[in-house]
Coordinates of C-alpha atoms and ligand atoms in Angstrom, one line a residue:
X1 CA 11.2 -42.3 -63.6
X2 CA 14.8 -43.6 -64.5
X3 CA 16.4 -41.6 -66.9
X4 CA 18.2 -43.1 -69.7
X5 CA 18.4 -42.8 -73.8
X6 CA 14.5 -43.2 -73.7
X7 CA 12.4 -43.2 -70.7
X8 CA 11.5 -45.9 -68.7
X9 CA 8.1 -45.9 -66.9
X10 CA 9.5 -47.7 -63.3
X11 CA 6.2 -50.5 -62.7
X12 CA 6.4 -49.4 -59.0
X13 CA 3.2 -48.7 -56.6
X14 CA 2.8 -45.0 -55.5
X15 CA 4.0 -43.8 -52.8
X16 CA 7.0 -46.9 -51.5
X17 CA 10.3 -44.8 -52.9
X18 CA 11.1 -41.3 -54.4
X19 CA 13.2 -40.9 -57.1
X20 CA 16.0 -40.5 -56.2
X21 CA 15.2 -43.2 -53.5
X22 CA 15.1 -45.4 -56.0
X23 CA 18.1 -44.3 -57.3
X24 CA 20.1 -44.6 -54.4
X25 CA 18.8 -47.5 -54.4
X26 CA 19.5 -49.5 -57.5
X27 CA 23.2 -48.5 -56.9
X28 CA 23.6 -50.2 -54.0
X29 CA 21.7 -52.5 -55.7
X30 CA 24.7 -52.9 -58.1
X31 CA 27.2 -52.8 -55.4
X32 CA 25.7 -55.6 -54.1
X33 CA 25.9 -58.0 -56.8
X34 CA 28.2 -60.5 -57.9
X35 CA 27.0 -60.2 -61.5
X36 CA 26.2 -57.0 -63.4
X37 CA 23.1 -54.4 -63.7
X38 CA 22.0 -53.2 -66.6
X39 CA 20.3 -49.7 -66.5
X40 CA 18.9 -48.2 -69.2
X41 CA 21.1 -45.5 -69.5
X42 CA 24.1 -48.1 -70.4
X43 CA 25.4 -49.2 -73.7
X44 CA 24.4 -52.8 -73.3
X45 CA 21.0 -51.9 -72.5
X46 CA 19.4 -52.0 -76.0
X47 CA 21.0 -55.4 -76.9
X48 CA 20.0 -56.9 -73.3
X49 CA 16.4 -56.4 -73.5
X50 CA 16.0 -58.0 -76.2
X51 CA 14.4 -61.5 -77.0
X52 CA 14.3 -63.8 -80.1
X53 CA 10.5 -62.2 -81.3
X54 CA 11.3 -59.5 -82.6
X55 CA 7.8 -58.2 -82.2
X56 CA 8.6 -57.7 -78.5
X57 CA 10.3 -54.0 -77.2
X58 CA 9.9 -53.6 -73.5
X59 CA 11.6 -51.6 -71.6
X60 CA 12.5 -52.9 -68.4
X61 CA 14.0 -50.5 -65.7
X62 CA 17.0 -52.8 -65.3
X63 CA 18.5 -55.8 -66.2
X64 CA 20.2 -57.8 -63.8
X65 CA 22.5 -60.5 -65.4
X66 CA 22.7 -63.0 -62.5
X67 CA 26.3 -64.9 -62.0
X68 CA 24.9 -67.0 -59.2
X69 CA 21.9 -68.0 -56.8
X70 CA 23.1 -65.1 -54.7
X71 CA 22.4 -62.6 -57.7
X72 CA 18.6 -63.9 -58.0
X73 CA 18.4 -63.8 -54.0
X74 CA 19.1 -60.4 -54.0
X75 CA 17.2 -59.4 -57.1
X76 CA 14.0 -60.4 -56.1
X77 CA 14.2 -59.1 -52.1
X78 CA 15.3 -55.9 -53.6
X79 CA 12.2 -56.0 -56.2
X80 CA 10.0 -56.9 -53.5
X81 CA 10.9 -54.0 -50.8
X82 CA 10.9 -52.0 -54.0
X83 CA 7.3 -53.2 -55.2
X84 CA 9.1 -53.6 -58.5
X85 CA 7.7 -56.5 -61.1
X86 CA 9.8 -59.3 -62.4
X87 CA 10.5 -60.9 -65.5
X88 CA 12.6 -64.1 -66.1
X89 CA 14.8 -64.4 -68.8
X90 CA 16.2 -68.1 -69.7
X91 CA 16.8 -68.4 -73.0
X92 CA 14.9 -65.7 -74.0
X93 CA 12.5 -67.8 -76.9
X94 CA 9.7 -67.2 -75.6
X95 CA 7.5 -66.0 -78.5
X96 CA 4.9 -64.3 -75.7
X97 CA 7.6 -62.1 -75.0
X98 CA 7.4 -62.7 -70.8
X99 CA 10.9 -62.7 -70.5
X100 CA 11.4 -58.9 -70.3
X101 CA 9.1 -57.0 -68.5
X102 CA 8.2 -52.5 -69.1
X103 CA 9.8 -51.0 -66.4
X104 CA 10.2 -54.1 -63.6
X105 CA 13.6 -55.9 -63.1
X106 CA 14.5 -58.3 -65.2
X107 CA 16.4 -61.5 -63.8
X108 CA 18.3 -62.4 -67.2
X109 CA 20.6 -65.8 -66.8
X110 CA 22.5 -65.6 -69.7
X111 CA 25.7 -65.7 -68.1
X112 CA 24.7 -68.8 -65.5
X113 CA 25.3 -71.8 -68.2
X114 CA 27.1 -74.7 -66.5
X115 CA 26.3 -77.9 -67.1
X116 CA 27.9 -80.6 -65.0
X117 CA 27.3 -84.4 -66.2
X118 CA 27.5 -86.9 -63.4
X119 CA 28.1 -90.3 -65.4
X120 CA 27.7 -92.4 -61.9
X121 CA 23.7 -91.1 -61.6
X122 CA 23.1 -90.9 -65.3
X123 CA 22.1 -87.2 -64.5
X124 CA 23.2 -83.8 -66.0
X125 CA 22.7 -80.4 -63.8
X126 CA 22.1 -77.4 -66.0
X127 CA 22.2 -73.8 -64.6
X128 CA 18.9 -71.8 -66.4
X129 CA 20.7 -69.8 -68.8
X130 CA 21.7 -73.0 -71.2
X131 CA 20.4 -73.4 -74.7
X132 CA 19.8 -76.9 -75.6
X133 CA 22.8 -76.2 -78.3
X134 CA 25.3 -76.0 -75.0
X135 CA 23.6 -78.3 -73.0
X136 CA 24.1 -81.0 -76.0
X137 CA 27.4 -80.4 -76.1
X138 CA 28.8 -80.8 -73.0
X139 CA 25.8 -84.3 -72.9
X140 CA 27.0 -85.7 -75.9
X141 CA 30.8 -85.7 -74.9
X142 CA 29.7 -88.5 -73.2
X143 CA 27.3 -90.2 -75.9
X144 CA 24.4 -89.1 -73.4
X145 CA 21.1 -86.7 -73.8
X146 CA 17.9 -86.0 -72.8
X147 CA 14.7 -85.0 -74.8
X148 CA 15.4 -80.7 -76.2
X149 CA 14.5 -78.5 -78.7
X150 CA 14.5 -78.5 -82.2
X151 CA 16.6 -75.4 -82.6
X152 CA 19.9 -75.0 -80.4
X153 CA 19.6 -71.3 -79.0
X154 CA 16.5 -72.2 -76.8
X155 CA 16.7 -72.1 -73.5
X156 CA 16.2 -75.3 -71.3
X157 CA 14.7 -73.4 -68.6
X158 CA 11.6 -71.9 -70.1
X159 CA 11.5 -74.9 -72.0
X160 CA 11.6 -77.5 -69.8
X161 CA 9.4 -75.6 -67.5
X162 CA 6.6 -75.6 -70.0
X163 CA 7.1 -79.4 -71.2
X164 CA 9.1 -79.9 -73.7
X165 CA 8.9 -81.5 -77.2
X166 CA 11.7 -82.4 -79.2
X167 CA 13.3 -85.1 -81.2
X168 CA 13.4 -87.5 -78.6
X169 CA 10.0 -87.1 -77.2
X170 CA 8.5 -90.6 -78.0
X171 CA 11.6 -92.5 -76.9
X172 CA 12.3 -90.5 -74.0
X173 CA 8.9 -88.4 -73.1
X174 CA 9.0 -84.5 -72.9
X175 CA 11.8 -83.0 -71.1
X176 CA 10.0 -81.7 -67.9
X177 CA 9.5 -86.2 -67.5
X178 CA 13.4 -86.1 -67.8
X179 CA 13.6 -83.6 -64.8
X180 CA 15.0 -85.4 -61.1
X181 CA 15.1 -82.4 -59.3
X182 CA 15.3 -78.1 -59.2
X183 CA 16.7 -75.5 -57.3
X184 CA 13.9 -73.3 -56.4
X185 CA 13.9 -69.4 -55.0
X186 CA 10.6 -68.9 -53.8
X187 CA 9.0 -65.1 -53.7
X188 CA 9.7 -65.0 -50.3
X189 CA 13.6 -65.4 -51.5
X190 CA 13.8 -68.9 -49.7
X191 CA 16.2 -71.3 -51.8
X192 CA 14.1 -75.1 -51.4
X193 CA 14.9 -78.2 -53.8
X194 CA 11.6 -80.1 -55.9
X195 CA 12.3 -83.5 -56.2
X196 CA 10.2 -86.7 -55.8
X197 CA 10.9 -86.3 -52.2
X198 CA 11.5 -83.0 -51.3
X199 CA 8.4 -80.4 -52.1
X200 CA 6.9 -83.0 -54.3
X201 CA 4.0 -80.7 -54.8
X202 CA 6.0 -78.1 -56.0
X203 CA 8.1 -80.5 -58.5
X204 CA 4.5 -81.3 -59.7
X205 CA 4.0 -78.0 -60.4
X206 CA 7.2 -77.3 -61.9
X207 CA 7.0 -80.0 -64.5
X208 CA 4.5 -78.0 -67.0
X209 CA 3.6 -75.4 -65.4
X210 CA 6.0 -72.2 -66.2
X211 CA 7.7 -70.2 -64.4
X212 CA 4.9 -69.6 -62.1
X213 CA 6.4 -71.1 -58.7
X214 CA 9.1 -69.4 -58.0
X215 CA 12.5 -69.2 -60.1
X216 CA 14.9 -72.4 -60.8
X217 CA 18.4 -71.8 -60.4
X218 CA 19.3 -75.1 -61.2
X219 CA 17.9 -78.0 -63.6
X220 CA 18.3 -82.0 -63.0
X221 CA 17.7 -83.9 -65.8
X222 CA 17.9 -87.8 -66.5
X223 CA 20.3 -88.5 -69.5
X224 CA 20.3 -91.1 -71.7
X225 CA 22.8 -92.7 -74.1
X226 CA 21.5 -91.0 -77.5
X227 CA 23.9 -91.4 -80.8
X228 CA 26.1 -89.8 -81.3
X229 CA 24.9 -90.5 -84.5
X230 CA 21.3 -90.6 -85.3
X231 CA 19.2 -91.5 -88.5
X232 CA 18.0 -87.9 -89.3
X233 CA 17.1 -85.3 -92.0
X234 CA 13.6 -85.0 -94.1
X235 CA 12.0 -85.7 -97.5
X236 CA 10.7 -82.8 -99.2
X237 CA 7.6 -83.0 -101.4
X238 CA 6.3 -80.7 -103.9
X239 CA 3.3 -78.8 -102.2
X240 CA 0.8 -80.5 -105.2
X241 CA 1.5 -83.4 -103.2
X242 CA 0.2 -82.4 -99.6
X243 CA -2.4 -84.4 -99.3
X244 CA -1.1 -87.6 -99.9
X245 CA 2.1 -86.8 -97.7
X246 CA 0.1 -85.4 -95.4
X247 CA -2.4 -88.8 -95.3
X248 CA 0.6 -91.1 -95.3
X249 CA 2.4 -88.7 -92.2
X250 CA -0.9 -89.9 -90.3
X251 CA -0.9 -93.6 -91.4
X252 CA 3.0 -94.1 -90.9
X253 CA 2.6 -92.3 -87.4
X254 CA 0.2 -94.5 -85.8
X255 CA 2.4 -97.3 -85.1
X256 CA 5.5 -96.3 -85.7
X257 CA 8.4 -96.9 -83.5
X258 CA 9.4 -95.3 -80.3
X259 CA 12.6 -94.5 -82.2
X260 CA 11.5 -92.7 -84.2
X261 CA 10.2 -88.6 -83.9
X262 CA 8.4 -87.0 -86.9
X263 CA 7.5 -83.5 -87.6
X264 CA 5.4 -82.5 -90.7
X265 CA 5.8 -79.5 -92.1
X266 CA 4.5 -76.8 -94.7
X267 CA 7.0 -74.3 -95.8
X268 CA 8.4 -72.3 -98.7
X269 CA 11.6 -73.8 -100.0
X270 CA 14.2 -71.9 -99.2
X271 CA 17.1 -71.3 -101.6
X272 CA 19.7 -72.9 -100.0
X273 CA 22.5 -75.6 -101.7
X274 CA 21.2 -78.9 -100.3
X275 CA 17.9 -78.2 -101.8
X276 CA 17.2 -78.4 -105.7
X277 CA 17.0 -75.5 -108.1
X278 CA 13.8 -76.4 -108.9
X279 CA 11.8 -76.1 -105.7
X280 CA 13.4 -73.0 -104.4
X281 CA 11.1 -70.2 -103.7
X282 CA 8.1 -72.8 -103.8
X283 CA 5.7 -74.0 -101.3
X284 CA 6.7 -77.8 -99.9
X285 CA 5.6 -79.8 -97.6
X286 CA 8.3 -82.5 -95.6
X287 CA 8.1 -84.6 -93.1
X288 CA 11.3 -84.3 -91.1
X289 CA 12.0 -87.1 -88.3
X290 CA 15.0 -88.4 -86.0
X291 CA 15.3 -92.1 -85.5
X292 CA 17.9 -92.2 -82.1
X293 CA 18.3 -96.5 -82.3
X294 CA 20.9 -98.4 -84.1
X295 CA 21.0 -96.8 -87.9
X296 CA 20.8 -100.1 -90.0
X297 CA 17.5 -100.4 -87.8
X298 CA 16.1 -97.1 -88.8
X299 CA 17.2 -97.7 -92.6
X300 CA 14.4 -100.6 -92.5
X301 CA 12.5 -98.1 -90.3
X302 CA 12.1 -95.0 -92.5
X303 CA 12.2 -96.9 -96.5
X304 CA 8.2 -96.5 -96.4
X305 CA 9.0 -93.2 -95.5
X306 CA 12.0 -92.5 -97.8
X307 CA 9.8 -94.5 -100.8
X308 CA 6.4 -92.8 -100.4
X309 CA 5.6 -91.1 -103.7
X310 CA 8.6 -89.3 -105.7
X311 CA 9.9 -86.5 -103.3
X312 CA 12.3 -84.0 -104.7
X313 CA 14.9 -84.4 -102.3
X314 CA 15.8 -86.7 -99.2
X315 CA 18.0 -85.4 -96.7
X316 CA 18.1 -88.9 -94.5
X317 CA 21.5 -89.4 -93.7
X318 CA 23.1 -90.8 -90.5
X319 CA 24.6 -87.8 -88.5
X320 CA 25.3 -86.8 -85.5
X321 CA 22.6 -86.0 -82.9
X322 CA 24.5 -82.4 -82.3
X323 CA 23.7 -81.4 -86.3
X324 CA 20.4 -82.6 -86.2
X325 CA 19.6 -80.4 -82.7
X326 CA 21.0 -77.7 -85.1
X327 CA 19.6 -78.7 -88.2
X328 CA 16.7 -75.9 -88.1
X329 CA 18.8 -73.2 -86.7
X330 CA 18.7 -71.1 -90.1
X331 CA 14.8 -71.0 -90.5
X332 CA 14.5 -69.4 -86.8
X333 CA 16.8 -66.5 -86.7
X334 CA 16.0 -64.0 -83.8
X335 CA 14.4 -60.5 -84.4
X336 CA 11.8 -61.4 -86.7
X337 CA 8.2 -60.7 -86.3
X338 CA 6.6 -63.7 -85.0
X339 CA 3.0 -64.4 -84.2
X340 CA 2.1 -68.0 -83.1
X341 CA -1.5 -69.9 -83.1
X342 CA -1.4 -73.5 -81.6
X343 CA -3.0 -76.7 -81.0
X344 CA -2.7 -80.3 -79.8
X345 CA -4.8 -82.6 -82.4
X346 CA -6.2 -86.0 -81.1
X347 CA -6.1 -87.0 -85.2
X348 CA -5.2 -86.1 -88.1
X349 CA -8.3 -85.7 -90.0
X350 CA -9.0 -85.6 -93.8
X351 CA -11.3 -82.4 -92.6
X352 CA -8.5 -80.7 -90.6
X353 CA -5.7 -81.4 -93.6
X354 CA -8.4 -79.5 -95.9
X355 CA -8.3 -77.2 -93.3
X356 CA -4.5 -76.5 -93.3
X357 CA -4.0 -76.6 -97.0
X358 CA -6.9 -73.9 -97.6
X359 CA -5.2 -71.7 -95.1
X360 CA -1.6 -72.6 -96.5
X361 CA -2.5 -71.6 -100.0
X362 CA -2.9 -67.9 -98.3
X363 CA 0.0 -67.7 -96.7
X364 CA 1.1 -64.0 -96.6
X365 CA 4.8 -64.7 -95.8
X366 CA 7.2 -67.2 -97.3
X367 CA 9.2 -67.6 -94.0
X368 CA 5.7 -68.5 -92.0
X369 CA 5.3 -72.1 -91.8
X370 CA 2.8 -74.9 -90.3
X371 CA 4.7 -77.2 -88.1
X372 CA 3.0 -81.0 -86.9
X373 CA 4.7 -82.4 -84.4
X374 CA 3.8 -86.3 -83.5
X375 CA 3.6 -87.2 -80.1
X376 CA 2.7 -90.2 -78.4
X377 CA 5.4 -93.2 -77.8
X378 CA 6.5 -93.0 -74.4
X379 CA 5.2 -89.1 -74.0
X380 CA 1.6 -90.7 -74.4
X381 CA 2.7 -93.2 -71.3
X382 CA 3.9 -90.7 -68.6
X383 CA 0.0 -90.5 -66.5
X384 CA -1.5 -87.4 -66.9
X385 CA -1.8 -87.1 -63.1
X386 CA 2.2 -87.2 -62.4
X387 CA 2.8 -83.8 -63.5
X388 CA 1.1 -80.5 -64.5
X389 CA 2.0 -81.4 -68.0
X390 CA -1.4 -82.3 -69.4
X391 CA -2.7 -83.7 -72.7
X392 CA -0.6 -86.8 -72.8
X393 CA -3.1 -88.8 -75.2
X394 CA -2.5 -85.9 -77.8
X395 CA -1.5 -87.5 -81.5
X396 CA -0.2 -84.6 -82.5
X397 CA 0.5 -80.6 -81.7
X398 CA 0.0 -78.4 -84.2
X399 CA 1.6 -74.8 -84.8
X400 CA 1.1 -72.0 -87.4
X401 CA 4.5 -70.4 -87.0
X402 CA 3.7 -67.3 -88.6
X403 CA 7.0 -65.0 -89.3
X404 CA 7.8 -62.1 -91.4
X405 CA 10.4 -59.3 -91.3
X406 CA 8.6 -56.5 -91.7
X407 CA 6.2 -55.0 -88.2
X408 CA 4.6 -52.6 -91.4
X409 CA 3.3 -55.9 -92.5
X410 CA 1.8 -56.9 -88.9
X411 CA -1.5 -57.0 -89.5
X412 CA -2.3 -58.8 -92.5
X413 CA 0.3 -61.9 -91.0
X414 CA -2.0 -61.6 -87.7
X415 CA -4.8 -61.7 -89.4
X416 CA -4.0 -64.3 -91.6
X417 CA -2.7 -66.7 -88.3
X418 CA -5.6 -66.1 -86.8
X419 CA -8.9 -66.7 -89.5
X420 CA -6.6 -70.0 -90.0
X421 CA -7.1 -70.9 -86.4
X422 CA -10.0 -69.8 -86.0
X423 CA -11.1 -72.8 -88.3
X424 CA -8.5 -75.2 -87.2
X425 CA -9.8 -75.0 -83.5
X426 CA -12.7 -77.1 -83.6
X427 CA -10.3 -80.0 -84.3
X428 CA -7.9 -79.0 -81.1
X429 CA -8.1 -79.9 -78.1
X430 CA -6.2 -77.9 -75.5
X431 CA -2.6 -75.8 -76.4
X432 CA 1.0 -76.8 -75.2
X433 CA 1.7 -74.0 -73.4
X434 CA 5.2 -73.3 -74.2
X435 CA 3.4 -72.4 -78.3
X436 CA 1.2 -69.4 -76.3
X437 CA 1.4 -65.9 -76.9
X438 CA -0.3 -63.5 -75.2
X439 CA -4.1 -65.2 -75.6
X440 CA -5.6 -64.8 -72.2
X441 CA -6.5 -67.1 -69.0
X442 CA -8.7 -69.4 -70.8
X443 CA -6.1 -70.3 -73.1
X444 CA -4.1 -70.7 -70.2
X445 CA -6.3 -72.9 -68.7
X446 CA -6.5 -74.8 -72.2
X447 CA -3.4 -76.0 -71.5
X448 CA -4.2 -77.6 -68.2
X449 CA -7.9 -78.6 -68.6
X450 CA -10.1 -77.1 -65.9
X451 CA -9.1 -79.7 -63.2
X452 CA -5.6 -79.7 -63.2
X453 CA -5.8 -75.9 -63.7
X454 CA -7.7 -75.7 -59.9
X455 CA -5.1 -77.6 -58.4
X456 CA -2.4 -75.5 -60.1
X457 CA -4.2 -72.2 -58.6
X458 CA -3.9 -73.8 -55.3
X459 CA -0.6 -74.1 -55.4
X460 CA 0.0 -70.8 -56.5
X461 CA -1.7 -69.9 -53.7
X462 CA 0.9 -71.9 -51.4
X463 CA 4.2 -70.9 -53.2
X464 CA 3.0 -67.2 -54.6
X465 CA 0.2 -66.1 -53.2
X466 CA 0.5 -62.3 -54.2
X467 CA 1.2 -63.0 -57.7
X468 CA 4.2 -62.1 -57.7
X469 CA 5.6 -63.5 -60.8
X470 CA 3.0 -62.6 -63.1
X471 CA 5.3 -62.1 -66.4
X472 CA 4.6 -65.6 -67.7
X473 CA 1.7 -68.0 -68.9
X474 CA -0.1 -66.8 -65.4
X475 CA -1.8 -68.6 -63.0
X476 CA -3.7 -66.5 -60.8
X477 CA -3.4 -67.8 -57.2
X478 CA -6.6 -69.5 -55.8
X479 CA -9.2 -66.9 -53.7
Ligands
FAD501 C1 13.0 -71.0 -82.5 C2 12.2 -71.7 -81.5 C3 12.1 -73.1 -81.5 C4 11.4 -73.8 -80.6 N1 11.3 -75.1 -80.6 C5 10.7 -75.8 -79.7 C6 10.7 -77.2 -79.7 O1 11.3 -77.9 -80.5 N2 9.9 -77.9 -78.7 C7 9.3 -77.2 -77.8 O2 8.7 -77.8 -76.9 N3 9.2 -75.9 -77.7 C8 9.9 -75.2 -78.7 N4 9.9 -73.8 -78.6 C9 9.1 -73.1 -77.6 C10 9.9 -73.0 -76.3 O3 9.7 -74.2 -75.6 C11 9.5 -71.8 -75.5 O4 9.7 -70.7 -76.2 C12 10.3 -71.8 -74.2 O5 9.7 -70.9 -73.3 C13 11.7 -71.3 -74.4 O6 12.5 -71.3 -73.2 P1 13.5 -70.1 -73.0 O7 14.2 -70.3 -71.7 O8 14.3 -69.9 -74.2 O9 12.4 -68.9 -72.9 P2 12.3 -67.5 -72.0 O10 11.6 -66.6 -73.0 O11 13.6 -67.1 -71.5 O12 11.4 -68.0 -70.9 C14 10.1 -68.3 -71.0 C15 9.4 -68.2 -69.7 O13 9.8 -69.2 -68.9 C16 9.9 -68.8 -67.5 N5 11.3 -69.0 -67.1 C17 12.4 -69.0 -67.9 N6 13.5 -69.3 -67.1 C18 13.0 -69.5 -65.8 C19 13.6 -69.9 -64.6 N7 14.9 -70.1 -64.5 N8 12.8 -70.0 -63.5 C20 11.5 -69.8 -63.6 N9 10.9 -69.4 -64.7 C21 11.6 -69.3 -65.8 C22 9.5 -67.3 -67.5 O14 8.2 -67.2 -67.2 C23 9.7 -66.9 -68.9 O15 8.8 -65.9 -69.3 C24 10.6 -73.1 -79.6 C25 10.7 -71.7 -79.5 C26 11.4 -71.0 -80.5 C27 11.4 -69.5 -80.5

């Protein structure tokens, strides 16, 4: 046991280090390092294991904040001869919580954040502790970007790793598409590069599926010229109106343009000043959307949008890509309880929007929402066999973002998430698995299909055959 304010149960098999062997053996630990370890006796400790779901307290027995490949070198030889677990820590969004680990060593890259743009290759290298928010800005000082997330404090390790959806998914494909190549340190502590021609099986694996190979240390994505202003913002409906948004989301999606990213969405109005009086405090349902070509193009583009029906408010405006990364930062603070159910949808059915508003009209928390993100467009292109990023012919993925401050409240917000899933399913097919919690292999596999799933078993097998990094959307190595 480590002492510190509270005890830490040490995830160690019996019988490799005393005590006080261990001990003696996390200092020298610390000595060794470049960057800093956290123990859970020190001030920061608290703070530093946390993540953005607030639902999540593990208590790791330290923290290693890494300031270069060296630091995760180190970290995971001296977890290995100390049969410690490991967690990785990008961004620290996950909403499964597999970022921190109870009483393993957590590799935590929130002080590795450089981001280097190369103009010549049309490439930007990110180190893994970048949020999209950081990796925009230094991008967009050059007019350039690639496909991130919707709110700027994820990570774009974590993220990419798992896929990636964001405002420029149809024009530019997810962000693992966007990826050229990625420092990798294997379990055995080997540092290799995944490219198209170096470890191409291991890039394969990389692009989708987690943080199961081994841990990146450095990200290469393709950028491309993006803005700086963009034709973005939402029209908010009343919620009596849902169907017919809803119906005419679906319609105006099928064909629209590359250009042009929507996301529906069910939510209560907050009271905030760009909104009117009138709908604050009541449920609305928007359809939000980011059109990245020339703006007097995507004026022409969105009026059908813009003109459907009489919505309260429309927030279309031309603005800078950087606001509209940042444009849903306020409805996804950190340290909230948050409990996610998700889906890809092949349609948009008349059956399944029954489905969502019957379930909507019980919603137990006004900060839960039901997100629909539209796919297809050049994400729909990108084979299915080129990476372990699977459901490509997806229309659309759906998520019940279900959020509330109180953990007294828990159950009745988990309950409610999951009755509402449990009769959305049969119109899924297969999860994104970046939306996962903590649902179990087959949901896992859900996210690969059973094929691809094999093949990414086998490669576990190759690159971590003990399991090793386990504290992630696992893929148990092949027998
Ligand atoms: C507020 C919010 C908004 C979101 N918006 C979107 C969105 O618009 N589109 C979308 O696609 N997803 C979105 N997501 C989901 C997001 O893709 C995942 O939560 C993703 O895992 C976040 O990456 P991270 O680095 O912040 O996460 P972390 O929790 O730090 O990491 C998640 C997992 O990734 C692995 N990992 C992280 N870093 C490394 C590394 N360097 N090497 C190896 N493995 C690593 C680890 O297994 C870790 O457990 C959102 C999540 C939140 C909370």
């Amino acid at each position: 046991m480590i002492k510190g304010t509270e005890s830490v149960t040490v995830e160690v098999n019996a019988g490799v280090k005393s005590e006080s062997g261990l001990a003696t053996a996390f200092s020298d630990f610390k000595t060794s390092l470049r960057g800093e370890l956290i123990l859970p006796q020190d001030k920061d400790y608290d703070l530093a294991r946390k993540v953005w779901n607030g639902m999540i307290d593990k208590r790791p027995a330290a923290i290693v904040r890494c300031a270069g490949v060296s630091d995760v070198i180190r970290s995971i030889k001296f977890a290995m001869e100390n049969n410690l677990t490991i967690a990785v820590r990008g961004g620290g969004h996950n909403v499964a919580g597999n970022a921190v680990c109870d009483g393993g060593l957590v590799i935590d890259f929130s002080r590795m954040k450089s981001v280097r743009v190369d103009l010549a290759s049309g490439t930007a290298r990110a180190e893994p502790g970048t949020t999209w928010g950081e990796f925009d800005r230094e991008t967009q000082q050059f007019g350039l970007a690639t496909t991130g997330g919707l709110v700027s404090s994820t990570g774009i390790a974590g993220f990419a790793l798992g896929g990636g959806i964001g405002w420029l998914v149809r024009k530019y494909g997810s962000t693992c598409d966007n990826l050229v190549s990625a420092d990798v340190v294997k379990a055995n502590g080997e540092l290799v590069r995944a490219s198209e021609s170096e470890n191409q099986d291991l890039f394969w694996g990389l692009r989708g599926g987690g943080g199961n190979f081994g841990v990146v240390t450095s990200f290469e994505f393709k950028v491309h010229r993006v803005g700086p202003m963009v034709l973005g913002g939402l029209v908010v409906h009343p919620l009596a109106k849902a169907r017919e948004v809803l119906s005419f989301f679906r319609e105006f999606a099928r064909d629209s343009s590359d250009d042009l990213t929507m996301l529906g969405v069910l939510f209560t109005a907050p009271p905030a000043p760009f909104l009117p009086e009138k709908i604050h405090n009541t449920q609305v349902v928007a359809i939000a959307g980011c059109y990245c070509g020339p703006i007097e193009e995507g004026e022409e583009v969105l009026k059908p949008l813009r003109e459907f029906g009489t919505p309260e408010v429309d927030l279309f405006q031309p603005m800078p890509y950087r606001v509209l990364q940042s444009f849903l930062d306020a409805v996804a603070p950190p340290g909230l309880q948050n409990y996610w159910k998700s889906g890809y949808l092949a349609e948009l059915s008349d059956e399944a929007i029954e489905t969502i508003l019957e379930y909507n009209s019980k919603i137990p928390s006004p900060l839960s929402a039901v997100h629909i993100h539209q796919l297809g467009g050049q994400f729909s292109r990108v084979l299915d066999e080129s990476s372990a990023f699977s459901h490509r012919d997806a229309s659309f993925a759906l998520n019940i973002v279900s959020t509330w401050p109180d953990p007294k409240h828990n159950e009745k917000n988990i309950a409610w998430t999951r009755e509402f899933f449990a009769s959305i399913q049969r119109f899924t097919n297969g999860v994104y698995v970046n939306f996962l919690g903590q649902e179990g292999e087959e949901r896992v596999k859900a996210a690969y299909g059973e094929e691809k799933f094999q093949r990414l078993q086998q490669l576990k097998k190759k690159y971590d055959p003990t399991n090793f990094f386990h504290h992630n959307q696992n893929i148990k190595p092949a027998e």
